[in-house]
Amino acid sequence: MTANTLTSLASALISGSVKVVDLTAPLGPDTPVLYLPPQFGKNTPNVKVHTISEYNQDGPFWAWNWLELGEHTGTHFDAPCHWITGKDHPNNTTDTIPPQNFVAPVNVIDRSKEAAANPDYLLTVESIKEWEAQNGAIEAGSWVLLRTDWYKRNGSTETFLNADENGPHSPGPTAEAIEYLLTKGIIGWGQETIGTDAGSAGGMNPPFPAHNLMHKANRYGLASLSNLDQLPAKGAVLIAAPLKFVKGTGSPVRALALIA
């Protein structure tokens, strides 16, 4: 049965009846990065690409580069050790997480209309339950992703961070929403904004609840996702494997979804 299933999947990928959707934003010097106020500590650097050789005297037959970037840059995976609440879990770094956890079913909660009307939109427990009533219960071991179409702002740091004198304005979950999703046994939470929390999350209780609570539960995060508007509410499979950085707190990923 297992061999037949894999053979059928391989045939479907070749024929195109199962499609691969790229959920990843371009990664380069123009990639927006998170900006933290000085009181929160140091910021991650912008992406820098350094040429080693390009078919020249430094390497006549090849081109290659070395990169300078933060672990949590662009479309990226958050490991539990990224947050203080998850620092003591076993297998909590990018090199120790079981690879089975990088492939899972995915639920996509579409709140793009709400986010378009209000950039500070917050997903609530009531809204999740409404979605479940329409689409079915969220399964244990699955990802939950919030679709807001925020990724369409990703070409500009200004529009993506959407900050003013009062701080950033971007959608995300309430603490209660994350707590509810954890009761469902999900493997991770992700969204299209620069991080897994709303722009207003620093003032929530606890602060930054998607980070605080998900990693406290030894679960994972995905940020700066793209193209969630191409996924169904249910039925897709998410592949999001971080680089195997030793003791890594996170990693840029090429996040992919399989849809039929």
Tab-separated table of C-alpha atoms in Angstrom:
chain	number	residue	atom	x	y	z
A	1	MET	CA	0.000	0.000	0.000
A	2	THR	CA	2.768	2.459	0.900
A	3	ALA	CA	4.759	1.702	-2.259
A	4	ASN	CA	1.649	2.110	-4.410
A	5	THR	CA	0.879	5.421	-2.735
A	6	LEU	CA	4.353	6.795	-3.431
A	7	THR	CA	4.273	5.504	-7.018
A	8	SER	CA	0.915	7.202	-7.561
A	9	LEU	CA	2.257	10.453	-6.108
A	10	ALA	CA	5.337	10.322	-8.343
A	11	SER	CA	3.150	9.726	-11.408
A	12	ALA	CA	0.839	12.582	-10.412
A	13	LEU	CA	3.798	14.956	-10.035
A	14	ILE	CA	5.129	13.981	-13.462
A	15	SER	CA	1.724	14.350	-15.125
A	16	GLY	CA	0.987	17.623	-13.365
A	17	SER	CA	-2.207	16.386	-11.744
A	18	VAL	CA	-0.495	17.164	-8.456
A	19	LYS	CA	0.934	20.668	-8.624
A	20	VAL	CA	3.797	22.189	-6.672
A	21	VAL	CA	3.086	25.709	-5.407
A	22	ASP	CA	6.023	27.852	-4.325
A	23	LEU	CA	5.181	29.599	-1.051
A	24	THR	CA	8.551	31.354	-0.861
A	25	ALA	CA	9.411	35.029	-1.294
A	26	PRO	CA	12.568	35.954	-3.263
A	27	LEU	CA	15.656	36.131	-1.040
A	28	GLY	CA	18.241	38.798	-1.789
A	29	PRO	CA	19.585	42.227	-0.825
A	30	ASP	CA	16.103	43.777	-1.194
A	31	THR	CA	14.393	41.262	1.114
A	32	PRO	CA	12.612	43.103	3.950
A	33	VAL	CA	13.964	42.256	7.395
A	34	LEU	CA	12.396	42.701	10.796
A	35	TYR	CA	13.187	45.931	12.621
A	36	LEU	CA	13.115	45.865	16.411
A	37	PRO	CA	13.052	49.036	18.532
A	38	PRO	CA	16.368	49.615	20.363
A	39	GLN	CA	14.914	48.597	23.716
A	40	PHE	CA	14.326	45.077	22.377
A	41	GLY	CA	17.965	44.507	21.372
A	42	LYS	CA	19.988	44.070	18.202
A	43	ASN	CA	18.490	43.685	14.732
A	44	THR	CA	19.192	41.111	12.061
A	45	PRO	CA	21.269	42.454	9.126
A	46	ASN	CA	20.108	42.921	5.578
A	47	VAL	CA	21.028	40.172	3.139
A	48	LYS	CA	24.440	40.649	1.522
A	49	VAL	CA	25.747	38.600	-1.400
A	50	HIS	CA	29.534	38.476	-1.835
A	51	THR	CA	31.060	37.215	-5.062
A	52	ILE	CA	33.822	34.619	-4.766
A	53	SER	CA	34.347	34.179	-8.492
A	54	GLU	CA	32.421	34.645	-11.709
A	55	TYR	CA	34.261	32.983	-14.606
A	56	ASN	CA	37.342	35.127	-13.981
A	57	GLN	CA	40.833	34.930	-12.482
A	58	ASP	CA	39.348	33.963	-9.118
A	59	GLY	CA	37.698	30.922	-10.682
A	60	PRO	CA	37.848	30.681	-14.476
A	61	PHE	CA	35.238	27.951	-14.991
A	62	TRP	CA	32.683	28.639	-12.265
A	63	ALA	CA	30.620	31.238	-10.449
A	64	TRP	CA	29.768	31.178	-6.748
A	65	ASN	CA	29.007	33.487	-3.861
A	66	TRP	CA	29.050	33.588	-0.113
A	67	LEU	CA	26.117	34.990	1.821
A	68	GLU	CA	25.622	37.164	4.871
A	69	LEU	CA	22.150	36.925	6.384
A	70	GLY	CA	20.218	36.214	9.550
A	71	GLU	CA	18.575	32.879	10.297
A	72	HIS	CA	15.165	34.570	10.371
A	73	THR	CA	15.306	36.319	7.010
A	74	GLY	CA	12.819	36.094	4.160
A	75	THR	CA	10.538	33.073	4.115
A	76	HIS	CA	11.840	31.257	7.153
A	77	PHE	CA	11.278	28.545	9.737
A	78	ASP	CA	11.269	29.252	13.490
A	79	ALA	CA	12.610	26.445	15.679
A	80	PRO	CA	11.450	26.200	19.311
A	81	CYS	CA	14.796	27.432	20.681
A	82	HIS	CA	14.194	30.735	18.868
A	83	TRP	CA	12.185	31.869	21.918
A	84	ILE	CA	13.111	31.720	25.574
A	85	THR	CA	10.001	29.648	26.300
A	86	GLY	CA	11.277	26.867	24.022
A	87	LYS	CA	14.959	26.918	24.899
A	88	ASP	CA	14.938	23.822	27.128
A	89	HIS	CA	13.040	21.409	24.891
A	90	PRO	CA	14.870	18.408	23.442
A	91	ASN	CA	15.301	18.404	19.661
A	92	ASN	CA	14.513	22.109	19.516
A	93	THR	CA	17.119	23.273	16.965
A	94	THR	CA	17.129	23.075	13.186
A	95	ASP	CA	19.657	20.223	13.181
A	96	THR	CA	17.808	18.079	15.728
A	97	ILE	CA	14.125	18.405	14.757
A	98	PRO	CA	12.866	15.084	13.329
A	99	PRO	CA	12.650	15.474	9.531
A	100	GLN	CA	9.218	13.843	9.569
A	101	ASN	CA	7.968	17.120	11.019
A	102	PHE	CA	8.922	19.088	7.903
A	103	VAL	CA	6.124	17.511	5.834
A	104	ALA	CA	2.527	17.807	7.015
A	105	PRO	CA	-1.059	18.559	5.954
A	106	VAL	CA	-1.977	22.223	5.925
A	107	ASN	CA	-5.057	24.263	6.816
A	108	VAL	CA	-5.327	27.723	5.248
A	109	ILE	CA	-7.580	30.226	7.004
A	110	ASP	CA	-8.464	32.968	4.519
A	111	ARG	CA	-8.946	36.330	6.181
A	112	SER	CA	-7.643	38.412	3.287
A	113	LYS	CA	-10.773	40.584	3.085
A	114	GLU	CA	-10.583	41.384	6.784
A	115	ALA	CA	-6.880	42.269	6.563
A	116	ALA	CA	-7.479	44.454	3.522
A	117	ALA	CA	-10.054	46.413	5.498
A	118	ASN	CA	-7.939	46.549	8.661
A	119	PRO	CA	-4.149	46.003	8.607
A	120	ASP	CA	-4.281	45.419	12.384
A	121	TYR	CA	-6.712	42.523	11.938
A	122	LEU	CA	-6.428	39.833	14.627
A	123	LEU	CA	-7.561	36.246	14.167
A	124	THR	CA	-9.778	35.148	17.059
A	125	VAL	CA	-10.950	31.815	18.407
A	126	GLU	CA	-14.448	32.587	17.149
A	127	SER	CA	-13.112	33.186	13.646
A	128	ILE	CA	-11.207	29.883	13.685
A	129	LYS	CA	-14.320	28.017	14.816
A	130	GLU	CA	-16.327	29.641	12.012
A	131	TRP	CA	-13.702	28.419	9.548
A	132	GLU	CA	-13.840	24.900	11.022
A	133	ALA	CA	-17.633	24.864	10.747
A	134	GLN	CA	-17.278	25.554	7.030
A	135	ASN	CA	-14.207	23.447	6.240
A	136	GLY	CA	-13.882	20.757	8.892
A	137	ALA	CA	-11.912	20.395	12.085
A	138	ILE	CA	-8.218	21.248	12.223
A	139	GLU	CA	-6.300	17.979	12.516
A	140	ALA	CA	-3.568	17.141	15.002
A	141	GLY	CA	-0.147	17.179	13.381
A	142	SER	CA	-1.109	19.719	10.714
A	143	TRP	CA	0.013	23.250	9.951
A	144	VAL	CA	-2.331	26.221	10.227
A	145	LEU	CA	-1.553	29.168	7.965
A	146	LEU	CA	-3.244	32.570	7.980
A	147	ARG	CA	-3.886	33.935	4.497
A	148	THR	CA	-4.108	37.734	4.392
A	149	ASP	CA	-2.518	38.410	0.971
A	150	TRP	CA	0.063	40.456	2.891
A	151	TYR	CA	2.761	38.855	0.738
A	152	LYS	CA	1.781	41.232	-2.082
A	153	ARG	CA	3.467	43.988	-0.030
A	154	ASN	CA	6.751	42.057	0.173
A	155	GLY	CA	8.517	44.029	-2.570
A	156	SER	CA	9.017	46.989	-0.241
A	157	THR	CA	10.250	47.153	3.356
A	158	GLU	CA	8.026	50.170	3.943
A	159	THR	CA	4.807	48.508	2.825
A	160	PHE	CA	5.698	45.104	4.288
A	161	LEU	CA	6.502	46.379	7.793
A	162	ASN	CA	3.791	49.068	7.533
A	163	ALA	CA	5.103	50.988	10.525
A	164	ASP	CA	4.348	54.469	11.777
A	165	GLU	CA	5.088	56.399	14.980
A	166	ASN	CA	2.893	53.929	16.863
A	167	GLY	CA	4.749	50.876	15.606
A	168	PRO	CA	4.084	48.262	12.899
A	169	HIS	CA	0.594	47.490	11.648
A	170	SER	CA	0.127	43.978	10.286
A	171	PRO	CA	-2.323	41.130	10.894
A	172	GLY	CA	-1.836	38.080	13.066
A	173	PRO	CA	-3.357	35.926	15.798
A	174	THR	CA	-4.579	36.734	19.266
A	175	ALA	CA	-3.013	34.854	22.172
A	176	GLU	CA	-6.302	33.030	22.676
A	177	ALA	CA	-6.273	31.891	19.029
A	178	ILE	CA	-2.830	30.363	19.444
A	179	GLU	CA	-3.881	28.690	22.685
A	180	TYR	CA	-6.916	27.208	20.922
A	181	LEU	CA	-4.841	25.923	18.002
A	182	LEU	CA	-2.449	24.252	20.422
A	183	THR	CA	-5.380	22.345	21.953
A	184	LYS	CA	-5.939	20.945	18.461
A	185	GLY	CA	-2.423	19.495	18.452
A	186	ILE	CA	-1.104	21.416	15.450
A	187	ILE	CA	2.535	21.115	14.464
A	188	GLY	CA	3.020	24.767	13.575
A	189	TRP	CA	1.612	28.195	12.756
A	190	GLY	CA	2.535	30.406	9.818
A	191	GLN	CA	1.548	33.576	8.003
A	192	GLU	CA	2.555	35.983	5.249
A	193	THR	CA	3.890	38.805	7.405
A	194	ILE	CA	7.528	39.314	8.355
A	195	GLY	CA	7.080	37.302	11.555
A	196	THR	CA	4.551	34.875	12.994
A	197	ASP	CA	2.927	37.539	15.175
A	198	ALA	CA	0.802	40.593	14.476
A	199	GLY	CA	2.438	44.000	14.361
A	200	SER	CA	0.739	44.866	17.652
A	201	ALA	CA	1.894	41.658	19.366
A	202	GLY	CA	4.471	43.354	21.603
A	203	GLY	CA	1.609	44.758	23.660
A	204	MET	CA	-0.295	41.487	24.017
A	205	ASN	CA	-0.386	39.149	27.012
A	206	PRO	CA	1.913	37.345	26.711
A	207	PRO	CA	3.940	39.526	24.352
A	208	PHE	CA	4.392	37.987	20.900
A	209	PRO	CA	2.041	35.075	21.654
A	210	ALA	CA	2.645	33.123	18.432
A	211	HIS	CA	6.330	32.941	19.328
A	212	ASN	CA	5.881	32.607	23.075
A	213	LEU	CA	3.170	29.947	23.099
A	214	MET	CA	4.024	27.924	19.993
A	215	HIS	CA	7.655	27.484	20.985
A	216	LYS	CA	6.704	26.843	24.611
A	217	ALA	CA	4.760	23.880	23.234
A	218	ASN	CA	7.788	22.764	21.156
A	219	ARG	CA	6.016	23.708	17.930
A	220	TYR	CA	7.218	25.586	14.875
A	221	GLY	CA	6.638	28.813	12.979
A	222	LEU	CA	6.757	29.952	9.353
A	223	ALA	CA	6.944	33.602	8.324
A	224	SER	CA	6.993	35.676	5.130
A	225	LEU	CA	5.059	33.044	3.212
A	226	SER	CA	3.775	33.817	-0.274
A	227	ASN	CA	1.019	32.618	-2.605
A	228	LEU	CA	-1.324	31.256	0.035
A	229	ASP	CA	-4.111	32.446	-2.267
A	230	GLN	CA	-3.213	29.493	-4.520
A	231	LEU	CA	-3.958	26.909	-1.829
A	232	PRO	CA	-7.280	25.327	-0.869
A	233	ALA	CA	-8.593	25.633	2.657
A	234	LYS	CA	-7.752	21.945	3.171
A	235	GLY	CA	-6.153	19.156	1.217
A	236	ALA	CA	-2.675	20.508	0.489
A	237	VAL	CA	0.566	19.120	1.888
A	238	LEU	CA	3.214	21.564	3.129
A	239	ILE	CA	6.949	20.910	2.804
A	240	ALA	CA	9.079	23.331	4.838
A	241	ALA	CA	12.555	22.044	5.684
A	242	PRO	CA	15.084	24.370	7.329
A	243	LEU	CA	18.782	24.078	6.610
A	244	LYS	CA	20.511	21.760	9.052
A	245	PHE	CA	22.338	24.531	10.886
A	246	VAL	CA	24.050	23.195	14.009
A	247	LYS	CA	22.146	24.632	16.994
A	248	GLY	CA	20.140	26.755	14.555
A	249	THR	CA	17.279	28.844	15.905
A	250	GLY	CA	15.744	29.029	12.458
A	251	SER	CA	16.514	29.070	8.770
A	252	PRO	CA	15.406	30.457	5.441
A	253	VAL	CA	13.376	27.783	3.639
A	254	ARG	CA	12.009	27.025	0.189
A	255	ALA	CA	8.470	26.339	1.356
A	256	LEU	CA	6.426	24.249	-1.084
A	257	ALA	CA	2.869	22.948	-1.155
A	258	LEU	CA	1.487	19.967	-3.052
A	259	ILE	CA	-2.083	20.407	-4.305
A	260	ALA	CA	-4.303	18.200	-6.426
